Structures are given as structure tokens and as C-alpha cells.
PDB file of C-alpha atoms and ligand atoms in Angstrom:
ATOM      1  CA  UNK A   1     -19.313  26.990   3.089  1.00 79.00           C
ATOM      2  CA  UNK A   2     -19.779  23.506   5.110  1.00 83.00           C
ATOM      3  CA  UNK A   3     -22.852  24.169   7.518  1.00 85.00           C
ATOM      4  CA  UNK A   4     -22.348  20.084   9.049  1.00 82.00           C
ATOM      5  CA  UNK A   5     -22.670  20.558  12.600  1.00 80.00           C
ATOM      6  CA  UNK A   6     -24.435  23.678  12.854  1.00 83.00           C
ATOM      7  CA  UNK A   7     -28.187  24.293  13.204  1.00 81.00           C
ATOM      8  CA  UNK A   8     -28.419  27.746  11.621  1.00 85.00           C
ATOM      9  CA  UNK A   9     -31.260  29.040   9.988  1.00 79.00           C
ATOM     10  CA  UNK A  10     -31.970  29.675   6.353  1.00 74.00           C
ATOM     11  CA  UNK A  11     -31.759  33.488   6.811  1.00 74.00           C
ATOM     12  CA  UNK A  12     -28.308  33.246   8.975  1.00 82.00           C
ATOM     13  CA  UNK A  13     -26.704  30.741   6.123  1.00 83.00           C
ATOM     14  CA  UNK A  14     -27.597  33.093   3.224  1.00 77.00           C
ATOM     15  CA  UNK A  15     -25.748  35.884   5.421  1.00 80.00           C
ATOM     16  CA  UNK A  16     -22.317  33.757   6.015  1.00 86.00           C
ATOM     17  CA  UNK A  17     -22.296  33.050   2.249  1.00 82.00           C
ATOM     18  CA  UNK A  18     -22.341  36.255   1.141  1.00 76.00           C
ATOM     19  CA  UNK A  19     -20.246  37.375   3.989  1.00 82.00           C
ATOM     20  CA  UNK A  20     -17.722  34.594   3.160  1.00 80.00           C
ATOM     21  CA  UNK A  21     -18.159  35.534  -0.836  1.00 70.00           C
ATOM     22  CA  UNK A  22     -14.725  34.743  -3.152  1.00 68.00           C
ATOM     23  CA  UNK A  23     -13.516  32.640   0.320  1.00 73.00           C
ATOM     24  CA  UNK A  24     -12.506  35.692   2.147  1.00 80.00           C
ATOM     25  CA  UNK A  25     -13.408  37.158   5.151  1.00 89.00           C
ATOM     26  CA  UNK A  26     -13.891  40.315   6.792  1.00 88.00           C
ATOM     27  CA  UNK A  27     -10.625  41.620   8.952  1.00 93.00           C
ATOM     28  CA  UNK A  28     -13.599  43.072  11.612  1.00 94.00           C
ATOM     29  CA  UNK A  29     -17.067  41.523  11.065  1.00 94.00           C
ATOM     30  CA  UNK A  30     -20.355  42.588  13.606  1.00 94.00           C
ATOM     31  CA  UNK A  31     -22.465  40.017  14.406  1.00 94.00           C
ATOM     32  CA  UNK A  32     -25.952  41.383  15.556  1.00 90.00           C
ATOM     33  CA  UNK A  33     -28.356  39.371  17.658  1.00 89.00           C
ATOM     34  CA  UNK A  34     -31.502  39.283  20.187  1.00 80.00           C
ATOM     35  CA  UNK A  35     -29.819  36.066  21.251  1.00 84.00           C
ATOM     36  CA  UNK A  36     -26.760  36.231  22.501  1.00 87.00           C
ATOM     37  CA  UNK A  37     -26.112  32.162  22.096  1.00 87.00           C
ATOM     38  CA  UNK A  38     -27.114  32.951  18.847  1.00 89.00           C
ATOM     39  CA  UNK A  39     -24.164  35.340  18.146  1.00 93.00           C
ATOM     40  CA  UNK A  40     -21.829  33.402  19.902  1.00 94.00           C
ATOM     41  CA  UNK A  41     -22.756  30.038  17.830  1.00 93.00           C
ATOM     42  CA  UNK A  42     -22.158  32.138  14.435  1.00 94.00           C
ATOM     43  CA  UNK A  43     -18.625  33.737  16.093  1.00 96.00           C
ATOM     44  CA  UNK A  44     -17.420  30.144  16.204  1.00 96.00           C
ATOM     45  CA  UNK A  45     -18.356  28.919  12.740  1.00 95.00           C
ATOM     46  CA  UNK A  46     -16.424  31.999  11.345  1.00 95.00           C
ATOM     47  CA  UNK A  47     -13.761  31.146  13.399  1.00 97.00           C
ATOM     48  CA  UNK A  48     -13.487  27.716  12.766  1.00 96.00           C
ATOM     49  CA  UNK A  49     -13.738  29.064   8.859  1.00 94.00           C
ATOM     50  CA  UNK A  50     -10.516  31.715   9.631  1.00 95.00           C
ATOM     51  CA  UNK A  51      -7.976  29.173  10.972  1.00 96.00           C
ATOM     52  CA  UNK A  52      -9.483  25.810   8.487  1.00 94.00           C
ATOM     53  CA  UNK A  53      -6.790  25.178   6.305  1.00 87.00           C
ATOM     54  CA  UNK A  54      -9.192  22.757   3.996  1.00 85.00           C
ATOM     55  CA  UNK A  55     -10.785  23.473   0.771  1.00 78.00           C
ATOM     56  CA  UNK A  56     -14.327  23.566   1.713  1.00 83.00           C
ATOM     57  CA  UNK A  57     -14.411  26.045   4.995  1.00 88.00           C
ATOM     58  CA  UNK A  58     -14.654  25.051   7.716  1.00 92.00           C
ATOM     59  CA  UNK A  59     -14.238  21.603   7.165  1.00 90.00           C
ATOM     60  CA  UNK A  60     -14.968  20.240  10.342  1.00 90.00           C
ATOM     61  CA  UNK A  61     -12.052  17.667  10.201  1.00 92.00           C
ATOM     62  CA  UNK A  62      -9.512  18.945  10.900  1.00 94.00           C
ATOM     63  CA  UNK A  63      -7.561  19.902  13.959  1.00 95.00           C
ATOM     64  CA  UNK A  64      -7.879  23.884  13.585  1.00 96.00           C
ATOM     65  CA  UNK A  65     -11.777  23.159  13.254  1.00 95.00           C
ATOM     66  CA  UNK A  66     -11.678  20.705  16.031  1.00 95.00           C
ATOM     67  CA  UNK A  67     -10.188  23.291  18.266  1.00 96.00           C
ATOM     68  CA  UNK A  68     -12.241  26.017  16.931  1.00 96.00           C
ATOM     69  CA  UNK A  69     -15.661  23.956  17.572  1.00 95.00           C
ATOM     70  CA  UNK A  70     -14.734  23.587  20.839  1.00 94.00           C
ATOM     71  CA  UNK A  71     -13.640  27.228  21.542  1.00 95.00           C
ATOM     72  CA  UNK A  72     -10.475  25.883  22.907  1.00 96.00           C
ATOM     73  CA  UNK A  73      -7.994  27.311  19.539  1.00 97.00           C
ATOM     74  CA  UNK A  74      -4.690  28.810  20.566  1.00 97.00           C
ATOM     75  CA  UNK A  75      -5.063  31.690  17.801  1.00 97.00           C
ATOM     76  CA  UNK A  76      -9.023  31.829  18.840  1.00 98.00           C
ATOM     77  CA  UNK A  77      -9.653  34.483  21.899  1.00 97.00           C
ATOM     78  CA  UNK A  78     -12.702  35.022  23.533  1.00 96.00           C
ATOM     79  CA  UNK A  79     -11.652  38.370  25.207  1.00 94.00           C
ATOM     80  CA  UNK A  80     -12.564  38.221  28.733  1.00 88.00           C
ATOM     81  CA  UNK A  81     -13.528  42.015  30.991  1.00 88.00           C
ATOM     82  CA  UNK A  82     -11.290  43.063  32.935  1.00 80.00           C
ATOM     83  CA  UNK A  83     -11.490  40.471  36.113  1.00 78.00           C
ATOM     84  CA  UNK A  84     -10.286  43.772  38.261  1.00 77.00           C
ATOM     85  CA  UNK A  85     -13.472  45.625  37.358  1.00 71.00           C
ATOM     86  CA  UNK A  86     -16.666  45.181  38.961  1.00 70.00           C
ATOM     87  CA  UNK A  87     -18.601  46.372  35.668  1.00 75.00           C
ATOM     88  CA  UNK A  88     -17.287  43.924  33.721  1.00 85.00           C
ATOM     89  CA  UNK A  89     -16.295  45.791  30.887  1.00 89.00           C
ATOM     90  CA  UNK A  90     -12.777  45.956  28.679  1.00 92.00           C
ATOM     91  CA  UNK A  91     -10.732  48.549  29.976  1.00 91.00           C
ATOM     92  CA  UNK A  92      -8.530  50.735  27.972  1.00 92.00           C
ATOM     93  CA  UNK A  93      -5.273  49.219  29.007  1.00 92.00           C
ATOM     94  CA  UNK A  94      -6.410  45.875  27.956  1.00 93.00           C
ATOM     95  CA  UNK A  95      -7.448  47.296  24.980  1.00 95.00           C
ATOM     96  CA  UNK A  96      -3.948  48.467  24.286  1.00 94.00           C
ATOM     97  CA  UNK A  97      -2.431  45.434  25.873  1.00 94.00           C
ATOM     98  CA  UNK A  98      -4.694  43.006  22.991  1.00 95.00           C
ATOM     99  CA  UNK A  99      -3.399  45.528  20.026  1.00 94.00           C
ATOM    100  CA  UNK A 100       0.094  44.390  21.261  1.00 94.00           C
ATOM    101  CA  UNK A 101      -0.565  41.048  21.491  1.00 94.00           C
ATOM    102  CA  UNK A 102      -2.092  41.215  17.888  1.00 94.00           C
ATOM    103  CA  UNK A 103       1.443  42.086  16.498  1.00 93.00           C
ATOM    104  CA  UNK A 104       2.292  38.828  17.805  1.00 94.00           C
ATOM    105  CA  UNK A 105       2.430  36.030  15.125  1.00 94.00           C
ATOM    106  CA  UNK A 106      -0.430  33.081  15.355  1.00 96.00           C
ATOM    107  CA  UNK A 107       1.085  29.986  17.103  1.00 95.00           C
ATOM    108  CA  UNK A 108      -0.726  27.172  15.065  1.00 94.00           C
ATOM    109  CA  UNK A 109      -3.089  28.365  12.597  1.00 95.00           C
ATOM    110  CA  UNK A 110      -1.699  31.244   9.918  1.00 93.00           C
ATOM    111  CA  UNK A 111      -4.199  34.009  11.696  1.00 96.00           C
ATOM    112  CA  UNK A 112      -5.359  35.097  14.952  1.00 97.00           C
ATOM    113  CA  UNK A 113      -8.584  35.695  15.783  1.00 98.00           C
ATOM    114  CA  UNK A 114     -10.245  38.173  18.257  1.00 98.00           C
ATOM    115  CA  UNK A 115     -14.120  37.476  19.283  1.00 98.00           C
ATOM    116  CA  UNK A 116     -15.774  40.312  21.807  1.00 97.00           C
ATOM    117  CA  UNK A 117     -18.698  39.522  23.502  1.00 94.00           C
ATOM    118  CA  UNK A 118     -21.904  41.289  24.466  1.00 92.00           C
ATOM    119  CA  UNK A 119     -19.738  44.163  23.155  1.00 94.00           C
ATOM    120  CA  UNK A 120     -22.344  46.618  23.128  1.00 90.00           C
ATOM    121  CA  UNK A 121     -22.918  46.419  26.719  1.00 88.00           C
ATOM    122  CA  UNK A 122     -18.437  45.123  27.477  1.00 91.00           C
ATOM    123  CA  UNK A 123     -17.085  48.415  25.457  1.00 92.00           C
ATOM    124  CA  UNK A 124     -17.437  51.645  27.073  1.00 91.00           C
ATOM    125  CA  UNK A 125     -16.261  54.734  24.632  1.00 92.00           C
ATOM    126  CA  UNK A 126     -13.005  55.172  26.092  1.00 93.00           C
ATOM    127  CA  UNK A 127     -11.974  51.255  25.339  1.00 94.00           C
ATOM    128  CA  UNK A 128     -13.868  51.880  22.086  1.00 95.00           C
ATOM    129  CA  UNK A 129     -11.395  54.577  20.688  1.00 95.00           C
ATOM    130  CA  UNK A 130      -8.724  53.066  21.672  1.00 95.00           C
ATOM    131  CA  UNK A 131     -10.018  49.552  20.078  1.00 96.00           C
ATOM    132  CA  UNK A 132     -10.926  52.246  16.699  1.00 95.00           C
ATOM    133  CA  UNK A 133      -6.651  52.825  16.551  1.00 93.00           C
ATOM    134  CA  UNK A 134      -6.212  49.260  15.990  1.00 93.00           C
ATOM    135  CA  UNK A 135      -9.168  48.945  13.472  1.00 93.00           C
ATOM    136  CA  UNK A 136      -8.002  51.770  11.603  1.00 91.00           C
ATOM    137  CA  UNK A 137      -4.328  49.919  10.903  1.00 89.00           C
ATOM    138  CA  UNK A 138      -5.299  46.082  11.769  1.00 86.00           C
ATOM    139  CA  UNK A 139      -2.149  44.054  11.768  1.00 87.00           C
ATOM    140  CA  UNK A 140      -2.079  41.635   9.143  1.00 86.00           C
ATOM    141  CA  UNK A 141      -4.358  37.909   9.307  1.00 92.00           C
ATOM    142  CA  UNK A 142      -6.386  38.974  12.637  1.00 96.00           C
ATOM    143  CA  UNK A 143     -10.101  38.929  12.478  1.00 97.00           C
ATOM    144  CA  UNK A 144     -12.006  41.074  15.123  1.00 97.00           C
ATOM    145  CA  UNK A 145     -15.939  39.637  16.293  1.00 97.00           C
ATOM    146  CA  UNK A 146     -17.527  41.815  17.655  1.00 97.00           C
ATOM    147  CA  UNK A 147     -21.309  40.263  18.566  1.00 96.00           C
ATOM    148  CA  UNK A 148     -23.889  42.543  20.090  1.00 92.00           C
ATOM    149  CA  UNK A 149     -27.987  42.727  20.760  1.00 87.00           C
ATOM    150  CA  UNK A 150     -27.607  46.267  18.525  1.00 83.00           C
ATOM    151  CA  UNK A 151     -24.795  47.671  16.433  1.00 85.00           C
ATOM    152  CA  UNK A 152     -26.278  50.474  17.066  1.00 82.00           C
ATOM    153  CA  UNK A 153     -24.818  51.182  20.907  1.00 86.00           C
ATOM    154  CA  UNK A 154     -21.345  50.511  19.489  1.00 91.00           C
ATOM    155  CA  UNK A 155     -19.820  54.253  18.125  1.00 92.00           C
ATOM    156  CA  UNK A 156     -20.592  54.806  14.628  1.00 90.00           C
ATOM    157  CA  UNK A 157     -16.936  55.134  13.774  1.00 92.00           C
ATOM    158  CA  UNK A 158     -16.158  51.546  14.425  1.00 93.00           C
ATOM    159  CA  UNK A 159     -19.600  50.108  12.778  1.00 90.00           C
ATOM    160  CA  UNK A 160     -18.475  52.396   9.633  1.00 88.00           C
ATOM    161  CA  UNK A 161     -14.890  50.312   9.792  1.00 90.00           C
ATOM    162  CA  UNK A 162     -16.730  46.792  10.035  1.00 90.00           C
ATOM    163  CA  UNK A 163     -19.104  44.170   8.081  1.00 87.00           C
ATOM    164  CA  UNK A 164     -22.302  44.674  10.140  1.00 86.00           C
ATOM    165  CA  UNK A 165     -24.237  41.017  10.159  1.00 88.00           C
ATOM    166  CA  UNK A 166     -27.361  40.515  11.220  1.00 83.00           C
ATOM    167  CA  UNK A 167     -28.816  36.550  11.900  1.00 81.00           C
ATOM    168  CA  UNK A 168     -32.375  35.892  11.379  1.00 61.00           C
ATOM    169  CA  UNK A 169     -35.268  34.023  13.932  1.00 52.00           C
ATOM    170  CA  UNK A 170     -34.796  36.506  16.609  1.00 56.00           C
ATOM    171  CA  UNK A 171     -36.818  36.482  19.481  1.00 62.00           C
ATOM    172  CA  UNK A 172     -39.085  40.039  20.189  1.00 72.00           C
ATOM    173  CA  UNK A 173     -41.829  40.309  22.923  1.00 80.00           C
ATOM    174  CA  UNK A 174     -45.916  39.775  21.919  1.00 82.00           C
ATOM    175  CA  UNK A 175     -46.897  43.535  21.296  1.00 86.00           C
ATOM    176  CA  UNK A 176     -49.107  43.101  24.954  1.00 91.00           C
ATOM    177  CA  UNK A 177     -46.056  42.103  26.704  1.00 91.00           C
ATOM    178  CA  UNK A 178     -44.209  45.048  25.058  1.00 93.00           C
ATOM    179  CA  UNK A 179     -46.720  47.302  26.388  1.00 96.00           C
ATOM    180  CA  UNK A 180     -46.093  46.363  29.562  1.00 97.00           C
ATOM    181  CA  UNK A 181     -42.571  46.869  29.260  1.00 97.00           C
ATOM    182  CA  UNK A 182     -43.133  50.391  28.675  1.00 97.00           C
ATOM    183  CA  UNK A 183     -45.004  50.610  31.853  1.00 98.00           C
ATOM    184  CA  UNK A 184     -42.353  49.532  33.930  1.00 98.00           C
ATOM    185  CA  UNK A 185     -39.845  51.484  31.875  1.00 97.00           C
ATOM    186  CA  UNK A 186     -41.925  54.489  32.443  1.00 97.00           C
ATOM    187  CA  UNK A 187     -42.073  53.592  36.428  1.00 97.00           C
ATOM    188  CA  UNK A 188     -38.622  53.245  36.499  1.00 97.00           C
ATOM    189  CA  UNK A 189     -37.980  56.706  35.998  1.00 96.00           C
ATOM    190  CA  UNK A 190     -41.204  57.716  38.140  1.00 95.00           C
ATOM    191  CA  UNK A 191     -41.109  59.938  40.886  1.00 91.00           C
ATOM    192  CA  UNK A 192     -43.465  58.020  42.159  1.00 94.00           C
ATOM    193  CA  UNK A 193     -42.751  54.082  43.964  1.00 94.00           C
ATOM    194  CA  UNK A 194     -46.222  52.647  43.529  1.00 95.00           C
ATOM    195  CA  UNK A 195     -46.617  53.223  39.823  1.00 96.00           C
ATOM    196  CA  UNK A 196     -43.276  51.069  39.359  1.00 97.00           C
ATOM    197  CA  UNK A 197     -44.264  48.572  41.699  1.00 96.00           C
ATOM    198  CA  UNK A 198     -48.059  48.374  40.121  1.00 96.00           C
ATOM    199  CA  UNK A 199     -46.320  48.163  36.666  1.00 97.00           C
ATOM    200  CA  UNK A 200     -44.223  45.431  37.453  1.00 97.00           C
ATOM    201  CA  UNK A 201     -47.661  43.573  38.716  1.00 96.00           C
ATOM    202  CA  UNK A 202     -47.659  42.377  34.682  1.00 96.00           C
ATOM    203  CA  UNK A 203     -45.272  39.870  35.966  1.00 94.00           C
ATOM    204  CA  UNK A 204     -47.581  38.242  38.088  1.00 92.00           C
ATOM    205  CA  UNK A 205     -48.771  36.609  34.930  1.00 90.00           C
ATOM    206  CA  UNK A 206     -46.701  33.686  34.484  1.00 85.00           C
ATOM    207  CA  UNK A 207     -47.324  33.478  30.625  1.00 83.00           C
ATOM    208  CA  UNK A 208     -46.137  36.613  29.677  1.00 87.00           C
ATOM    209  CA  UNK A 209     -43.022  36.929  32.272  1.00 89.00           C
ATOM    210  CA  UNK A 210     -40.105  35.960  30.268  1.00 84.00           C
ATOM    211  CA  UNK A 211     -41.710  38.067  27.273  1.00 86.00           C
ATOM    212  CA  UNK A 212     -41.988  41.149  29.118  1.00 93.00           C
ATOM    213  CA  UNK A 213     -38.244  40.807  30.379  1.00 91.00           C
ATOM    214  CA  UNK A 214     -37.525  40.339  27.441  1.00 87.00           C
ATOM    215  CA  UNK A 215     -39.057  43.687  26.462  1.00 90.00           C
ATOM    216  CA  UNK A 216     -37.775  45.733  29.715  1.00 94.00           C
ATOM    217  CA  UNK A 217     -34.396  44.715  28.451  1.00 89.00           C
ATOM    218  CA  UNK A 218     -34.746  46.009  24.121  1.00 87.00           C
ATOM    219  CA  UNK A 219     -36.340  49.252  25.612  1.00 92.00           C
ATOM    220  CA  UNK A 220     -32.986  49.454  27.725  1.00 92.00           C
ATOM    221  CA  UNK A 221     -30.310  48.398  24.870  1.00 86.00           C
ATOM    222  CA  UNK A 222     -32.647  51.097  22.655  1.00 86.00           C
ATOM    223  CA  UNK A 223     -31.830  53.988  24.876  1.00 91.00           C
ATOM    224  CA  UNK A 224     -27.966  52.919  24.623  1.00 87.00           C
ATOM    225  CA  UNK A 225     -28.337  52.977  21.546  1.00 83.00           C
ATOM    226  CA  UNK A 226     -29.977  56.251  21.486  1.00 88.00           C
ATOM    227  CA  UNK A 227     -27.055  57.172  23.234  1.00 88.00           C
ATOM    228  CA  UNK A 228     -24.729  56.847  21.002  1.00 80.00           C
ATOM    229  CA  UNK A 229     -26.436  58.598  18.494  1.00 80.00           C
ATOM    230  CA  UNK A 230     -28.362  55.496  17.096  1.00 76.00           C
ATOM    231  CA  UNK A 231     -32.059  54.408  16.342  1.00 74.00           C
ATOM    232  CA  UNK A 232     -34.343  52.371  18.622  1.00 77.00           C
ATOM    233  CA  UNK A 233     -35.492  49.362  16.879  1.00 74.00           C
ATOM    234  CA  UNK A 234     -38.266  48.555  19.425  1.00 80.00           C
ATOM    235  CA  UNK A 235     -39.859  51.921  20.529  1.00 88.00           C
ATOM    236  CA  UNK A 236     -38.608  55.001  19.894  1.00 89.00           C
ATOM    237  CA  UNK A 237     -40.299  57.425  22.318  1.00 94.00           C
ATOM    238  CA  UNK A 238     -39.197  55.110  25.563  1.00 96.00           C
ATOM    239  CA  UNK A 239     -35.943  54.931  24.539  1.00 94.00           C
ATOM    240  CA  UNK A 240     -35.834  58.334  24.371  1.00 95.00           C
ATOM    241  CA  UNK A 241     -37.258  58.734  27.209  1.00 96.00           C
ATOM    242  CA  UNK A 242     -34.616  56.686  29.395  1.00 97.00           C
ATOM    243  CA  UNK A 243     -32.080  57.706  27.361  1.00 96.00           C
ATOM    244  CA  UNK A 244     -32.443  61.268  28.352  1.00 96.00           C
ATOM    245  CA  UNK A 245     -32.516  60.278  31.910  1.00 95.00           C
ATOM    246  CA  UNK A 246     -30.133  57.582  32.280  1.00 96.00           C
ATOM    247  CA  UNK A 247     -26.751  57.308  31.903  1.00 94.00           C
ATOM    248  CA  UNK A 248     -24.793  54.639  29.615  1.00 90.00           C
ATOM    249  CA  UNK A 249     -23.664  53.103  33.266  1.00 91.00           C
ATOM    250  CA  UNK A 250     -26.901  52.803  34.652  1.00 94.00           C
ATOM    251  CA  UNK A 251     -28.347  51.636  31.220  1.00 93.00           C
ATOM    252  CA  UNK A 252     -26.043  48.627  31.585  1.00 89.00           C
ATOM    253  CA  UNK A 253     -26.554  48.532  35.798  1.00 91.00           C
ATOM    254  CA  UNK A 254     -30.407  48.023  34.947  1.00 94.00           C
ATOM    255  CA  UNK A 255     -29.792  45.577  31.706  1.00 89.00           C
ATOM    256  CA  UNK A 256     -27.614  43.288  34.119  1.00 87.00           C
ATOM    257  CA  UNK A 257     -30.723  43.504  36.912  1.00 91.00           C
ATOM    258  CA  UNK A 258     -33.016  42.466  34.302  1.00 90.00           C
ATOM    259  CA  UNK A 259     -30.992  39.973  33.144  1.00 82.00           C
ATOM    260  CA  UNK A 260     -30.395  38.600  36.665  1.00 85.00           C
ATOM    261  CA  UNK A 261     -34.582  38.463  37.564  1.00 87.00           C
ATOM    262  CA  UNK A 262     -34.919  36.491  34.445  1.00 79.00           C
ATOM    263  CA  UNK A 263     -32.544  33.963  35.823  1.00 77.00           C
ATOM    264  CA  UNK A 264     -34.370  34.480  39.042  1.00 83.00           C
ATOM    265  CA  UNK A 265     -37.393  33.871  37.650  1.00 80.00           C
ATOM    266  CA  UNK A 266     -36.682  30.062  36.391  1.00 74.00           C
ATOM    267  CA  UNK A 267     -35.262  29.235  39.501  1.00 77.00           C
ATOM    268  CA  UNK A 268     -39.204  29.902  40.091  1.00 78.00           C
ATOM    269  CA  UNK A 269     -38.882  32.662  42.779  1.00 84.00           C
ATOM    270  CA  UNK A 270     -41.557  34.281  44.534  1.00 90.00           C
ATOM    271  CA  UNK A 271     -43.198  36.812  42.022  1.00 90.00           C
ATOM    272  CA  UNK A 272     -43.606  38.939  45.081  1.00 91.00           C
ATOM    273  CA  UNK A 273     -40.653  39.031  46.255  1.00 92.00           C
ATOM    274  CA  UNK A 274     -38.986  39.379  42.565  1.00 93.00           C
ATOM    275  CA  UNK A 275     -41.013  42.683  42.115  1.00 95.00           C
ATOM    276  CA  UNK A 276     -40.626  44.193  45.715  1.00 95.00           C
ATOM    277  CA  UNK A 277     -36.760  43.345  44.921  1.00 95.00           C
ATOM    278  CA  UNK A 278     -36.639  44.349  41.484  1.00 96.00           C
ATOM    279  CA  UNK A 279     -38.241  47.953  42.453  1.00 97.00           C
ATOM    280  CA  UNK A 280     -35.842  48.265  45.303  1.00 97.00           C
ATOM    281  CA  UNK A 281     -32.900  47.983  42.720  1.00 97.00           C
ATOM    282  CA  UNK A 282     -34.149  49.970  39.778  1.00 97.00           C
ATOM    283  CA  UNK A 283     -35.000  52.941  42.007  1.00 97.00           C
ATOM    284  CA  UNK A 284     -31.545  52.475  43.581  1.00 96.00           C
ATOM    285  CA  UNK A 285     -29.393  52.127  40.432  1.00 96.00           C
ATOM    286  CA  UNK A 286     -32.062  55.766  39.656  1.00 95.00           C
ATOM    287  CA  UNK A 287     -30.665  57.335  42.121  1.00 93.00           C
ATOM    288  CA  UNK A 288     -27.209  56.463  42.554  1.00 89.00           C
ATOM    289  CA  UNK A 289     -24.613  59.195  42.307  1.00 82.00           C
TER     290      UNK A 289
HETATM  291 ZN1  LIG B   1     -11.203  22.592   8.871  1.00 89.29          ZN
END
């Protein structure tokens, strides 16, 4: 394998080298990483590997590689969620249409690649079942890459038909920040608003705030995994509490909310405004019907 132009750590390089041993790429790969950006880089790299016609793949020099690296190759599709859906999911009609598209011959390369970003968030169960049919009888020369923070949030039947790889160097919150995140998770489930407000107050610590929000996201992801019959990676007790009270849709809503507050913090929003807003929004989602 040729890693020129990619800043992968040694763990990721080793994982990728093992993945394509004998120069063959599995037709379905789940790329698990705490960082969506990192997962995307790995997917871009593997898509170039798939389409490159040169000896040491991906050569980085041929037309196929250049288009793949620029994420502008006509046979490599970054599947976008249905534009009509407010929640940003892959709906079942879309997956059925994709199954039809996969039967059509590639345009430029001798294979086609479909990349699903944030697959753990965007794939409702009904669409996963439609996708499963495609995985069970994959058309010739088709590759599927599913990117996610936790593969456990996907159906076991999907996971068992994919090769799962994990990329190294993932960020984890400090123990201290994780404790604050757990308090926020319990606050979210509390019937008393002040418990959530009090827990959110930890976000006033500028040093810790990004780490705490990461912790909250990981706990919510863990709860999604528990709902799908998987294991929690961060804190199983909190994940079980969340999973017992919140539906999949609510969990996803809260993950997106946490993401957007991370973004607001980077734009230097007033922290008191942010915690009040977050508190209201978490509770709005909690009580949504
Ligand atoms: Zn090439």
C-alpha cells in the first residue's frame, strides 16, 4: 500500500495494510472512529485503492486516484441523506434506488463505491433491513463503506456481513469530564429542571467544556448502541439509563443538539445563554411525543 499524502498514524496504517492483504479489498467495510473526519479520510483512501489501476495502490498519480482523492470521482458516491427528510436519514426508498443504481455498470473505473457517512446516525432500522438485502447479494465489483462512531449502533446482521475496522488515536474525554457528562445525562432524565441546569453548570469551565460535550455525545451514542443490542464503550450504567427512557429518534436529536452546542461554543457564545438554551432543548426533546 502507498500512504503518500495521507497523515495516518501507525495503528491505522497497520489496520489498513491488514485489511487489503493479498491486494483485495472486502466488499463491505465498517470504518469505526471517534472522529468523523478521520473515518472520512480512511474511506477516501480506500475508495482510491478500489478504483486505482496502478501497481502500488493507491498510486496517487493516475486520473482515478486524483478524482478519488478530490472526492469527485463519478463512480464513488458519498451518499447524502434524503433531502426531504428533516432528520437527515437514509430513507428506505433511497436505499432501494441505490440498489438499482448498484446494478448499473461503472462509468470510468472498473468498480463502484458507496460511502455512508455517520451511518450509525443516519440509518433507521427499516433502511438497514433494506440495505441488508443488498449486502446479502452484493452486485459484482461494488464496495460499501459505512462510517460510524460506534459500529454497535448498527444491526448485528449488518455487522456480521461487514469487515469492521477501527482507526487508532481516538480522542476520549478525561475522567473528570466524563463524570460531568454523566451528571448531565442523569440531569437530562430528571423530572426536575434544576438538576440538569446544575449539571450543565460544569460547562462554564473553559478548559473542560469541549471534553464534557464529547463525553455527553459518547454516552448518547452508547445508549443508541444498547438499543440495538450492542455494548456501551464509555459507561454502561449511564447508557442503560438513557436507553431505558429515550427512543432512537430522541437520542439522535440529542446527539445533534450536543454537536450544535459544541459549534456554538467555538463561536464564543455566552456560556450562561448556552446552558439555559441547552437545558430547554434537552427537555423539549425528552418530552416530545
Ligand atoms: Zn492510481
